[in-house]
Amino acid sequence: MRKKIVAGNWKMNKNLQEGVALATELNEVLTAETPNCDVVICTPFIHLATVSDIIDHSVIGLGAENCADKASGAYTGEVSAEMVKSTGAEYVILGHSERREYYNETPAILKEKVDLALINGLKVIFCIGESLAQREANEQNAVVKAELEGSVFHLAPAEFANIVIAYEPIWAIGTGKTATAEQAEEIHAYIRSIIAEKYGDEVAENTSILYGGSCKASNAPELFAKKDIDGGLIGGASLKVPDFKGIIDAWK
Ligand code: 13P
């Protein structure tokens, strides 16, 4: 049975003190009332070690938002997958459209990052999704297929078990425009079908596929009710505990 997951992506928000306050409050709320899904928070690198000590890892998983495409050495300013793991983090987000677009992360670079994350025992939340122009040209299926083929479909089935997919249509990120539940379900089902073609039905059935893009407490229940939507990757609404908890409660 695949996992239901609500993951937060803090992006470049919250200084250390603010991040500690947010993680502390979330931990209090979720340890008092155990959620019906896995909850993960992905924070800036500098928060990881401190937040790791604050949270109950049996209730909240911890992840980074990126890692380096090199193992170690003279790469000034980079943070390796091994370093991320050593903080107590269990996950790393890779392939986010913001990193692909603003930091020129190509499928080949992302493949290196995926391999290093897995070698170091991290689970990968791998993001895929089309731009507005690609959706208008009806290219969304080809885009997500190419993104999977470029960076994760070289993995062996046992390795692929450590991949969570996040479908995030770029036109829905931070825009207030959510994909309709039907639009999202259609492409989630397609994504699961190409995973099945590559790895077989059992692996596909066990892969969690999250939706991301203006997901909030008001639209999460409808999205999560769809059979191929296994949760969400949440940006803006993960920065306030009541908003994030509202999405987690969609699994009730
Ligand atoms: P928003 O929830 O702010 O639209 O961001 C989604 C996202 O990019 C999560 O990775």
Tab-separated table of C-alpha atoms and ligand atoms in Angstrom:
chain	number	residue	atom	x	y	z
A	1	MET	CA	0.000	0.000	0.000
A	2	ARG	CA	1.374	3.363	-0.983
A	3	LYS	CA	1.748	6.119	1.578
A	4	LYS	CA	-0.423	9.186	1.868
A	5	ILE	CA	1.894	12.152	2.339
A	6	VAL	CA	1.513	15.852	2.993
A	7	ALA	CA	4.897	17.544	2.549
A	8	GLY	CA	5.757	21.191	3.076
A	9	ASN	CA	8.307	23.024	0.962
A	10	TRP	CA	9.314	26.142	2.861
A	11	LYS	CA	11.364	27.432	-0.107
A	12	MET	CA	13.512	30.477	0.802
A	13	ASN	CA	11.329	31.597	3.712
A	14	LYS	CA	11.861	31.868	7.490
A	15	ASN	CA	15.093	32.761	9.240
A	16	LEU	CA	16.419	30.236	11.764
A	17	GLN	CA	14.418	31.545	14.723
A	18	GLU	CA	11.212	31.719	12.697
A	19	GLY	CA	11.795	28.235	11.322
A	20	VAL	CA	12.392	26.833	14.785
A	21	ALA	CA	9.157	28.462	15.995
A	22	LEU	CA	7.199	27.009	13.054
A	23	ALA	CA	8.618	23.505	13.512
A	24	THR	CA	8.038	23.636	17.271
A	25	GLU	CA	4.400	24.651	16.853
A	26	LEU	CA	3.765	22.028	14.162
A	27	ASN	CA	5.358	19.341	16.324
A	28	GLU	CA	3.144	20.286	19.284
A	29	VAL	CA	-0.021	20.184	17.185
A	30	LEU	CA	0.755	16.903	15.428
A	31	THR	CA	2.021	15.002	18.474
A	32	ALA	CA	-1.189	16.004	20.301
A	33	GLU	CA	-3.352	14.698	17.440
A	34	THR	CA	-1.654	12.072	15.308
A	35	PRO	CA	-2.247	12.703	11.597
A	36	ASN	CA	-3.779	10.140	9.232
A	37	CYS	CA	-0.920	10.549	6.780
A	38	ASP	CA	2.838	10.922	6.698
A	39	VAL	CA	3.877	14.543	7.208
A	40	VAL	CA	7.202	15.905	5.964
A	41	ILE	CA	8.698	19.387	6.203
A	42	CYS	CA	11.411	20.417	3.779
A	43	THR	CA	13.393	23.371	5.052
A	44	PRO	CA	16.386	25.477	4.025
A	45	PHE	CA	19.702	23.725	4.736
A	46	ILE	CA	20.585	25.916	7.693
A	47	HIS	CA	17.448	24.834	9.605
A	48	LEU	CA	17.880	21.094	9.208
A	49	ALA	CA	20.099	20.144	12.151
A	50	THR	CA	18.209	22.299	14.642
A	51	VAL	CA	14.754	21.303	13.414
A	52	SER	CA	15.811	17.655	13.425
A	53	ASP	CA	16.367	17.866	17.201
A	54	ILE	CA	12.992	19.554	17.777
A	55	ILE	CA	10.617	17.260	15.915
A	56	ASP	CA	9.356	13.787	16.748
A	57	HIS	CA	10.573	11.940	13.656
A	58	SER	CA	7.910	9.254	14.138
A	59	VAL	CA	5.302	11.953	13.360
A	60	ILE	CA	7.138	14.459	11.125
A	61	GLY	CA	9.741	13.608	8.520
A	62	LEU	CA	12.413	16.123	7.619
A	63	GLY	CA	13.819	16.986	4.215
A	64	ALA	CA	16.093	19.388	2.368
A	65	GLU	CA	14.996	21.355	-0.694
A	66	ASN	CA	18.059	20.482	-2.765
A	67	CYS	CA	21.469	18.821	-2.606
A	68	ALA	CA	24.663	18.967	-4.647
A	69	ASP	CA	25.332	16.969	-7.799
A	70	LYS	CA	28.821	16.111	-6.501
A	71	ALA	CA	29.738	13.856	-3.574
A	72	SER	CA	32.297	16.111	-1.848
A	73	GLY	CA	35.258	18.365	-2.441
A	74	ALA	CA	36.047	21.808	-3.797
A	75	TYR	CA	32.518	22.991	-4.652
A	76	THR	CA	32.239	26.214	-2.683
A	77	GLY	CA	28.768	26.882	-1.328
A	78	GLU	CA	27.324	23.463	-2.125
A	79	VAL	CA	25.732	21.046	0.359
A	80	SER	CA	26.099	17.328	-0.297
A	81	ALA	CA	23.516	14.596	0.126
A	82	GLU	CA	25.749	13.055	2.800
A	83	MET	CA	25.704	16.347	4.744
A	84	VAL	CA	21.911	16.517	4.464
A	85	LYS	CA	21.607	12.962	5.767
A	86	SER	CA	23.957	13.709	8.675
A	87	THR	CA	21.542	16.362	10.011
A	88	GLY	CA	18.885	13.711	10.630
A	89	ALA	CA	16.909	14.495	7.480
A	90	GLU	CA	15.236	11.615	5.659
A	91	TYR	CA	14.144	13.310	2.413
A	92	VAL	CA	15.324	15.700	-0.262
A	93	ILE	CA	13.253	17.531	-2.868
A	94	LEU	CA	14.876	17.350	-6.313
A	95	GLY	CA	13.790	18.675	-9.684
A	96	HIS	CA	11.613	21.505	-8.432
A	97	SER	CA	10.648	23.746	-11.363
A	98	GLU	CA	12.176	26.753	-9.588
A	99	ARG	CA	15.564	25.015	-9.540
A	100	ARG	CA	15.187	23.813	-13.129
A	101	GLU	CA	14.279	27.329	-14.271
A	102	TYR	CA	16.378	29.709	-12.133
A	103	TYR	CA	19.434	27.499	-11.506
A	104	ASN	CA	19.542	25.703	-14.852
A	105	GLU	CA	19.215	22.219	-13.395
A	106	THR	CA	19.049	19.851	-16.352
A	107	PRO	CA	17.763	16.263	-16.358
A	108	ALA	CA	21.394	15.071	-16.432
A	109	ILE	CA	22.338	17.137	-13.349
A	110	LEU	CA	19.202	15.937	-11.568
A	111	LYS	CA	20.086	12.335	-12.354
A	112	GLU	CA	23.416	12.831	-10.543
A	113	LYS	CA	21.618	14.373	-7.563
A	114	VAL	CA	19.069	11.549	-7.438
A	115	ASP	CA	21.836	8.935	-7.434
A	116	LEU	CA	23.779	10.680	-4.662
A	117	ALA	CA	20.636	11.143	-2.548
A	118	LEU	CA	19.796	7.431	-2.789
A	119	ILE	CA	23.395	6.311	-2.132
A	120	ASN	CA	23.231	8.359	1.070
A	121	GLY	CA	19.947	6.839	2.212
A	122	LEU	CA	17.682	9.785	1.492
A	123	LYS	CA	14.230	9.416	-0.033
A	124	VAL	CA	13.688	11.725	-3.001
A	125	ILE	CA	10.615	13.843	-3.625
A	126	PHE	CA	11.078	14.235	-7.370
A	127	CYS	CA	9.146	17.105	-8.961
A	128	ILE	CA	7.833	17.126	-12.503
A	129	GLY	CA	5.318	19.311	-14.317
A	130	GLU	CA	4.634	21.390	-17.385
A	131	SER	CA	4.563	25.147	-18.042
A	132	LEU	CA	1.425	27.005	-19.113
A	133	ALA	CA	2.619	27.130	-22.744
A	134	GLN	CA	3.215	23.363	-22.689
A	135	ARG	CA	-0.247	22.728	-21.196
A	136	GLU	CA	-1.862	24.970	-23.813
A	137	ALA	CA	-0.041	22.979	-26.515
A	138	ASN	CA	-1.305	19.762	-24.851
A	139	GLU	CA	2.281	18.613	-24.246
A	140	GLN	CA	1.926	17.870	-20.521
A	141	ASN	CA	2.144	14.084	-20.867
A	142	ALA	CA	5.255	14.240	-23.040
A	143	VAL	CA	6.871	16.715	-20.618
A	144	VAL	CA	6.382	14.624	-17.472
A	145	LYS	CA	7.437	11.442	-19.281
A	146	ALA	CA	10.672	13.074	-20.479
A	147	GLU	CA	11.387	14.399	-16.979
A	148	LEU	CA	11.014	10.915	-15.489
A	149	GLU	CA	13.064	9.289	-18.251
A	150	GLY	CA	15.793	11.906	-17.899
A	151	SER	CA	16.426	11.586	-14.174
A	152	VAL	CA	14.797	8.577	-12.447
A	153	PHE	CA	13.927	5.817	-14.919
A	154	HIS	CA	17.536	4.561	-14.931
A	155	LEU	CA	17.008	3.353	-11.344
A	156	ALA	CA	16.576	-0.295	-10.438
A	157	PRO	CA	13.102	-1.151	-9.059
A	158	ALA	CA	14.433	-1.442	-5.483
A	159	GLU	CA	15.956	2.042	-5.793
A	160	PHE	CA	12.806	3.486	-7.350
A	161	ALA	CA	10.929	2.443	-4.183
A	162	ASN	CA	12.635	5.440	-2.513
A	163	ILE	CA	11.185	7.935	-4.978
A	164	VAL	CA	8.054	9.964	-4.275
A	165	ILE	CA	6.766	11.817	-7.324
A	166	ALA	CA	5.362	15.331	-7.012
A	167	TYR	CA	3.367	16.544	-10.009
A	168	GLU	CA	3.491	20.336	-9.915
A	169	PRO	CA	2.092	22.170	-12.936
A	170	ILE	CA	4.249	25.307	-13.115
A	171	TRP	CA	1.219	27.454	-13.943
A	172	ALA	CA	-0.357	26.504	-10.602
A	173	ILE	CA	2.641	27.216	-8.346
A	174	GLY	CA	2.128	30.262	-6.161
A	175	THR	CA	-0.461	31.609	-8.586
A	176	GLY	CA	-3.653	30.741	-6.742
A	177	LYS	CA	-4.654	28.752	-9.859
A	178	THR	CA	-5.034	25.111	-8.890
A	179	ALA	CA	-5.401	22.356	-11.429
A	180	THR	CA	-8.926	21.005	-11.120
A	181	ALA	CA	-9.129	17.688	-9.329
A	182	GLU	CA	-10.087	16.099	-12.674
A	183	GLN	CA	-7.113	17.663	-14.504
A	184	ALA	CA	-4.759	16.524	-11.758
A	185	GLU	CA	-6.214	13.002	-11.588
A	186	GLU	CA	-5.908	12.590	-15.351
A	187	ILE	CA	-2.180	13.274	-15.380
A	188	HIS	CA	-1.522	11.428	-12.099
A	189	ALA	CA	-3.134	8.345	-13.658
A	190	TYR	CA	-0.944	8.837	-16.742
A	191	ILE	CA	2.193	9.138	-14.566
A	192	ARG	CA	1.257	5.933	-12.746
A	193	SER	CA	0.705	4.193	-16.083
A	194	ILE	CA	4.183	5.050	-17.363
A	195	ILE	CA	5.706	3.912	-14.050
A	196	ALA	CA	3.785	0.642	-14.540
A	197	GLU	CA	5.128	0.304	-18.095
A	198	LYS	CA	8.664	0.777	-16.808
A	199	TYR	CA	8.587	-1.069	-13.462
A	200	GLY	CA	5.376	-3.111	-13.480
A	201	ASP	CA	2.022	-2.721	-11.757
A	202	GLU	CA	3.191	-3.488	-8.230
A	203	VAL	CA	5.867	-0.768	-8.162
A	204	ALA	CA	3.415	1.683	-9.759
A	205	GLU	CA	0.736	0.888	-7.175
A	206	ASN	CA	3.249	1.445	-4.369
A	207	THR	CA	4.516	4.812	-5.657
A	208	SER	CA	3.115	7.893	-3.928
A	209	ILE	CA	2.295	10.667	-6.398
A	210	LEU	CA	1.704	14.053	-4.752
A	211	TYR	CA	0.009	17.093	-6.250
A	212	GLY	CA	1.566	20.545	-5.799
A	213	GLY	CA	0.470	24.006	-6.863
A	214	SER	CA	-1.762	26.316	-4.838
A	215	CYS	CA	-2.979	23.398	-2.729
A	216	LYS	CA	-4.811	24.614	0.375
A	217	ALA	CA	-7.246	23.376	3.009
A	218	SER	CA	-10.211	24.375	0.823
A	219	ASN	CA	-9.211	22.332	-2.253
A	220	ALA	CA	-7.187	19.499	-0.665
A	221	PRO	CA	-10.185	17.234	0.145
A	222	GLU	CA	-11.359	17.184	-3.474
A	223	LEU	CA	-7.831	16.598	-4.808
A	224	PHE	CA	-6.955	13.897	-2.251
A	225	ALA	CA	-10.240	12.063	-2.921
A	226	LYS	CA	-8.957	11.125	-6.390
A	227	LYS	CA	-7.592	7.614	-6.629
A	228	ASP	CA	-4.176	8.495	-8.049
A	229	ILE	CA	-3.520	11.563	-5.872
A	230	ASP	CA	-1.688	10.431	-2.748
A	231	GLY	CA	-1.205	13.791	-1.049
A	232	GLY	CA	0.356	17.159	-1.650
A	233	LEU	CA	3.595	19.118	-1.828
A	234	ILE	CA	2.696	22.429	-0.269
A	235	GLY	CA	4.483	25.755	-0.641
A	236	GLY	CA	2.798	28.878	0.721
A	237	ALA	CA	0.284	27.038	2.891
A	238	SER	CA	3.057	25.133	4.720
A	239	LEU	CA	4.336	28.336	6.322
A	240	LYS	CA	1.480	28.670	8.824
A	241	VAL	CA	0.530	25.774	11.091
A	242	PRO	CA	-3.272	26.225	10.837
A	243	ASP	CA	-3.085	26.303	7.017
A	244	PHE	CA	-0.809	23.254	6.835
A	245	LYS	CA	-2.851	21.365	9.451
A	246	GLY	CA	-5.980	22.113	7.430
A	247	ILE	CA	-4.442	20.277	4.465
A	248	ILE	CA	-3.236	17.374	6.650
A	249	ASP	CA	-6.801	17.084	7.984
A	250	ALA	CA	-8.058	16.515	4.440
A	251	TRP	CA	-7.028	12.871	5.074
A	252	LYS	CA	-9.470	12.536	7.961
B	1	13P	P1	2.453	26.761	-3.635
B	1	13P	O1	1.721	25.786	-2.733
B	1	13P	O2	2.882	28.004	-2.926
B	1	13P	O3	1.691	27.008	-4.905
B	1	13P	O4	3.824	26.036	-4.064
B	1	13P	C1	3.795	24.748	-4.533
B	1	13P	C2	5.185	24.255	-4.614
B	1	13P	O5	5.977	24.713	-5.433
B	1	13P	C3	5.616	23.213	-3.676
B	1	13P	O6	6.853	22.695	-4.016
